[in-house]
């Protein structure tokens, strides 16, 4: 009983929502990464990662699809269960896949599966103001939620490609309003993907909850990368915000430690990883 309390004897106690809020308040950057199996989960946890996401990016990097659309709840439950076995300290978030949260009751059923069967501590869902009712319903049932804004890859066929979001002032204003509405509805974290630095900065300053960025510039509360991108395992062209941390490391553990260090000392993302 109370495993988490027992683990307080560890050098660093397990990360929870309060830890993440405290890090935002103290200005300590939150280092996040994706993982999909127990071995890498153990490695990223040992390297000092604060938050591990079982992302639906597994559709691309594990399953070989072109998008995240084919990923199922079953897939995420399976990989979350694997990752949970490798983690001791990091906070574990699992993605709600495409069409698994179209209605509040459906979202609750699937979120419960990710938490009970997978061991997730929070679920992440994509979408703007249209998801307020879902987030509210989940929050009312004490399900911690991360709301993903900006580029939302599950909508790739609707938005016509993976591209930077929020360059036009009207779109940036709407994104800020959506972020506030989602926080108000009960979202505990906001994740921003592929937005100009200024949009990342304004939204981060406007919210009380931590804002994690991927291609959202340096002025957010934390950074996240897809594990395979950070380790230079992704073939071909990678997005501008990606940095290969294996380029100057001689082991995966050293590469991941370099990523954590770079996030914590604000050397990643650098100018060349950002959008204006
Ligand atoms: O699925 C995923 O890996 C994600 C990250 C890109 C944030 O959502």
Coordinates of C-alpha atoms and ligand atoms in Angstrom, one line a residue:
X1 CA 0.0 0.0 0.0
X2 CA 1.1 3.6 -0.6
X3 CA 4.0 2.5 -2.8
X4 CA 4.5 6.2 -3.9
X5 CA 4.8 7.2 -0.2
X6 CA 7.3 4.4 0.4
X7 CA 9.3 5.6 -2.6
X8 CA 9.9 8.9 -0.8
X9 CA 13.1 7.2 0.5
X10 CA 14.4 7.4 -3.0
X11 CA 16.9 10.1 -3.9
X12 CA 14.2 11.8 -6.0
X13 CA 10.6 11.0 -5.1
X14 CA 8.1 10.1 -7.9
X15 CA 6.9 13.0 -9.9
X16 CA 3.2 13.9 -9.6
X17 CA 1.0 16.8 -10.7
X18 CA 2.0 18.9 -7.7
X19 CA 5.7 18.4 -8.5
X20 CA 5.0 19.7 -12.1
X21 CA 3.0 22.7 -10.8
X22 CA 5.9 23.5 -8.4
X23 CA 8.4 23.2 -11.2
X24 CA 6.4 25.8 -13.2
X25 CA 6.2 28.1 -10.2
X26 CA 9.9 27.7 -9.5
X27 CA 10.9 28.1 -13.1
X28 CA 12.5 24.7 -13.3
X29 CA 12.1 23.3 -16.9
X30 CA 10.2 20.0 -17.1
X31 CA 12.0 17.4 -19.3
X32 CA 9.6 15.1 -21.1
X33 CA 10.0 12.4 -23.7
X34 CA 8.0 9.6 -25.3
X35 CA 8.6 5.9 -24.6
X36 CA 6.8 2.7 -25.8
X37 CA 8.5 -0.2 -24.0
X38 CA 9.9 -1.2 -20.6
X39 CA 13.6 -1.1 -21.5
X40 CA 13.5 2.4 -22.9
X41 CA 11.2 3.5 -20.1
X42 CA 13.8 2.4 -17.6
X43 CA 16.5 4.2 -19.5
X44 CA 14.7 7.5 -19.7
X45 CA 13.7 7.3 -16.1
X46 CA 17.3 6.6 -15.0
X47 CA 18.4 9.6 -17.2
X48 CA 16.3 11.9 -15.1
X49 CA 13.2 12.5 -17.4
X50 CA 10.3 14.0 -15.4
X51 CA 7.4 13.0 -17.7
X52 CA 7.1 10.0 -20.0
X53 CA 4.4 10.0 -22.7
X54 CA 3.2 6.9 -24.4
X55 CA 2.3 8.9 -27.5
X56 CA 0.2 7.8 -30.4
X57 CA 3.4 8.6 -32.4
X58 CA 3.9 4.9 -31.8
X59 CA 1.7 4.6 -34.9
X60 CA 4.7 5.9 -36.9
X61 CA 7.8 4.9 -35.0
X62 CA 6.7 1.5 -33.8
X63 CA 4.0 0.4 -36.3
X64 CA 5.3 2.1 -39.4
X65 CA 2.2 4.0 -40.4
X66 CA 2.4 7.5 -42.0
X67 CA 0.1 9.0 -39.4
X68 CA -1.3 8.5 -35.8
X69 CA -4.8 7.8 -37.2
X70 CA -4.7 4.0 -37.2
X71 CA -3.6 3.7 -33.5
X72 CA -6.2 2.1 -31.2
X73 CA -7.0 2.2 -27.5
X74 CA -5.8 -1.4 -27.3
X75 CA -2.4 -0.4 -28.7
X76 CA -2.0 2.4 -26.2
X77 CA -3.1 0.2 -23.3
X78 CA -0.6 -2.4 -24.3
X79 CA 2.4 0.0 -24.6
X80 CA 1.4 2.0 -21.5
X81 CA 1.5 -1.3 -19.5
X82 CA 4.9 -2.1 -20.9
X83 CA 6.3 1.4 -20.1
X84 CA 4.7 1.5 -16.6
X85 CA 6.8 -1.5 -15.7
X86 CA 10.0 0.4 -16.5
X87 CA 9.3 3.6 -14.6
X88 CA 10.1 4.4 -11.0
X89 CA 10.2 8.2 -10.8
X90 CA 8.7 9.8 -13.9
X91 CA 5.1 10.8 -14.3
X92 CA 3.3 8.6 -16.9
X93 CA 1.0 10.1 -19.4
X94 CA -0.9 8.1 -22.1
X95 CA -2.4 9.4 -25.4
X96 CA -6.1 9.0 -26.1
X97 CA -6.0 7.8 -29.7
X98 CA -8.0 9.1 -32.7
X99 CA -11.8 9.0 -32.2
X100 CA -11.5 7.5 -28.7
X101 CA -12.9 10.7 -27.0
X102 CA -15.7 11.9 -29.3
X103 CA -18.3 11.9 -26.4
X104 CA -17.7 12.4 -22.6
X105 CA -18.8 8.9 -21.6
X106 CA -16.7 7.3 -24.3
X107 CA -13.7 9.4 -23.3
X108 CA -14.2 8.4 -19.6
X109 CA -14.5 4.6 -20.5
X110 CA -11.2 4.8 -22.5
X111 CA -9.4 7.0 -20.0
X112 CA -10.2 4.5 -17.3
X113 CA -8.8 1.7 -19.4
X114 CA -5.5 3.7 -19.9
X115 CA -5.3 4.2 -16.2
X116 CA -6.5 0.9 -14.8
X117 CA -5.2 -1.5 -17.4
X118 CA -2.2 0.6 -18.6
X119 CA -1.1 2.3 -15.4
X120 CA -1.2 5.9 -16.8
X121 CA -1.4 8.7 -14.3
X122 CA -2.8 11.2 -16.8
X123 CA -4.4 11.1 -20.3
X124 CA -3.6 13.4 -23.2
X125 CA -6.1 14.4 -25.8
X126 CA -5.9 16.6 -28.9
X127 CA -8.3 19.4 -29.7
X128 CA -9.4 22.9 -28.9
X129 CA -12.5 24.4 -27.4
X130 CA -14.6 21.6 -28.9
X131 CA -13.1 19.3 -26.2
X132 CA -14.1 21.5 -23.2
X133 CA -17.1 19.3 -22.4
X134 CA -14.9 16.1 -22.5
X135 CA -12.2 17.7 -20.4
X136 CA -14.8 18.9 -17.9
X137 CA -16.3 15.4 -17.7
X138 CA -13.0 13.7 -17.2
X139 CA -11.9 16.3 -14.6
X140 CA -15.2 15.8 -12.7
X141 CA -14.3 12.1 -12.4
X142 CA -10.7 13.0 -11.2
X143 CA -9.0 11.9 -14.4
X144 CA -5.9 14.1 -14.9
X145 CA -5.9 15.6 -18.4
X146 CA -3.2 17.1 -20.7
X147 CA -4.8 19.1 -23.5
X148 CA -2.8 19.1 -26.8
X149 CA -3.1 22.3 -28.9
X150 CA -1.3 23.8 -31.9
X151 CA -0.5 21.1 -34.5
X152 CA -2.7 18.2 -33.6
X153 CA -1.5 15.2 -35.7
X154 CA -4.8 13.3 -35.4
X155 CA -6.3 16.0 -37.6
X156 CA -3.7 15.8 -40.3
X157 CA -6.2 14.9 -43.0
X158 CA -8.4 17.8 -42.0
X159 CA -5.7 20.4 -41.8
X160 CA -3.9 19.2 -44.8
X161 CA -0.4 18.3 -43.6
X162 CA 1.9 18.7 -40.6
X163 CA 2.5 22.4 -40.5
X164 CA 3.2 25.3 -38.0
X165 CA 0.0 26.6 -36.4
X166 CA -0.7 30.1 -35.0
X167 CA 1.3 32.3 -37.4
X168 CA -1.8 34.4 -38.1
X169 CA -2.8 36.7 -35.2
X170 CA -6.4 35.5 -35.3
X171 CA -5.4 31.9 -35.0
X172 CA -2.9 32.7 -32.2
X173 CA -5.6 34.6 -30.3
X174 CA -8.0 31.7 -30.7
X175 CA -5.4 29.2 -29.4
X176 CA -4.8 31.4 -26.3
X177 CA -8.6 31.5 -25.7
X178 CA -8.9 27.7 -26.2
X179 CA -6.0 27.1 -23.8
X180 CA -7.6 29.2 -21.1
X181 CA -11.0 27.5 -21.7
X182 CA -9.3 24.1 -21.4
X183 CA -7.5 25.1 -18.2
X184 CA -10.8 26.4 -16.8
X185 CA -12.5 23.1 -17.7
X186 CA -9.9 21.2 -15.6
X187 CA -6.9 20.5 -17.8
X188 CA -3.8 20.0 -15.7
X189 CA -1.2 20.4 -18.4
X190 CA -1.3 22.0 -21.9
X191 CA 0.9 20.7 -24.6
X192 CA 1.7 23.0 -27.6
X193 CA 3.0 21.5 -30.8
X194 CA 4.6 23.5 -33.7
X195 CA 3.8 27.1 -32.9
X196 CA 5.9 30.3 -33.2
X197 CA 8.0 31.1 -30.1
X198 CA 5.8 34.1 -29.3
X199 CA 2.6 32.0 -29.2
X200 CA 4.4 29.5 -26.8
X201 CA 5.5 32.4 -24.6
X202 CA 2.2 34.2 -24.4
X203 CA 0.2 31.0 -23.6
X204 CA 2.7 29.9 -21.0
X205 CA 2.6 33.2 -19.2
X206 CA -1.2 33.3 -19.4
X207 CA -1.8 29.9 -17.8
X208 CA -1.4 28.6 -14.2
X209 CA -0.9 25.0 -15.4
X210 CA 2.4 23.8 -16.9
X211 CA 2.8 24.2 -20.6
X212 CA 5.0 21.7 -22.4
X213 CA 6.2 22.4 -25.9
X214 CA 7.4 20.5 -28.9
X215 CA 8.5 23.0 -31.5
X216 CA 6.9 25.8 -29.3
X217 CA 10.1 27.7 -28.5
X218 CA 12.2 28.1 -25.4
X219 CA 9.7 30.1 -23.3
X220 CA 7.4 27.2 -22.2
X221 CA 7.6 25.3 -18.9
X222 CA 9.0 22.1 -20.4
X223 CA 10.0 20.4 -23.6
X224 CA 9.0 17.0 -25.1
X225 CA 10.5 15.1 -28.0
X226 CA 9.7 11.7 -29.6
X227 CA 12.3 9.3 -28.2
X228 CA 13.4 8.0 -31.6
X229 CA 14.0 11.6 -32.9
X230 CA 16.0 12.5 -29.8
X231 CA 18.2 9.4 -30.3
X232 CA 18.7 10.0 -34.0
X233 CA 16.8 6.8 -34.9
X234 CA 14.3 8.4 -37.3
X235 CA 15.4 8.0 -40.9
X236 CA 15.1 10.8 -43.4
X237 CA 14.1 14.4 -42.8
X238 CA 13.0 15.3 -39.3
X239 CA 11.1 18.4 -38.2
X240 CA 13.0 21.6 -37.5
X241 CA 12.5 21.3 -33.7
X242 CA 14.3 17.9 -33.5
X243 CA 17.8 17.6 -32.2
X244 CA 19.7 14.4 -32.3
X245 CA 21.3 14.0 -28.9
X246 CA 23.2 11.0 -29.9
X247 CA 25.4 13.1 -32.2
X248 CA 27.8 13.8 -29.3
X249 CA 27.0 10.9 -27.0
X250 CA 28.5 7.4 -26.9
X251 CA 25.5 5.6 -25.4
X252 CA 21.7 6.0 -25.3
X253 CA 21.9 6.8 -21.6
X254 CA 24.4 9.6 -22.2
X255 CA 22.3 11.0 -25.1
X256 CA 19.2 11.1 -22.9
X257 CA 21.1 12.7 -20.0
X258 CA 22.4 15.3 -22.5
X259 CA 18.8 16.0 -23.5
X260 CA 17.7 16.4 -19.9
X261 CA 20.6 18.7 -19.2
X262 CA 19.9 20.8 -22.3
X263 CA 16.3 21.2 -21.3
X264 CA 17.2 22.1 -17.7
X265 CA 19.9 24.6 -18.7
X266 CA 17.8 26.1 -21.5
X267 CA 20.3 25.2 -24.2
X268 CA 17.6 23.2 -26.0
X269 CA 15.7 24.4 -28.0
X270 CA 18.2 26.7 -29.7
X271 CA 17.3 29.2 -32.4
X272 CA 17.6 26.7 -35.2
X273 CA 14.9 24.5 -33.5
X274 CA 12.3 27.3 -33.3
X275 CA 9.5 28.8 -35.5
X276 CA 8.8 32.5 -35.9
Ligands
LIG1 O1 2.2 11.2 -29.8 C1 3.2 11.9 -29.4 O2 4.3 11.4 -29.3 C2 3.0 13.2 -29.1 C3 4.2 14.1 -28.9 C4 4.6 14.5 -30.3 C5 3.9 15.2 -28.1 O3 1.9 13.7 -29.0

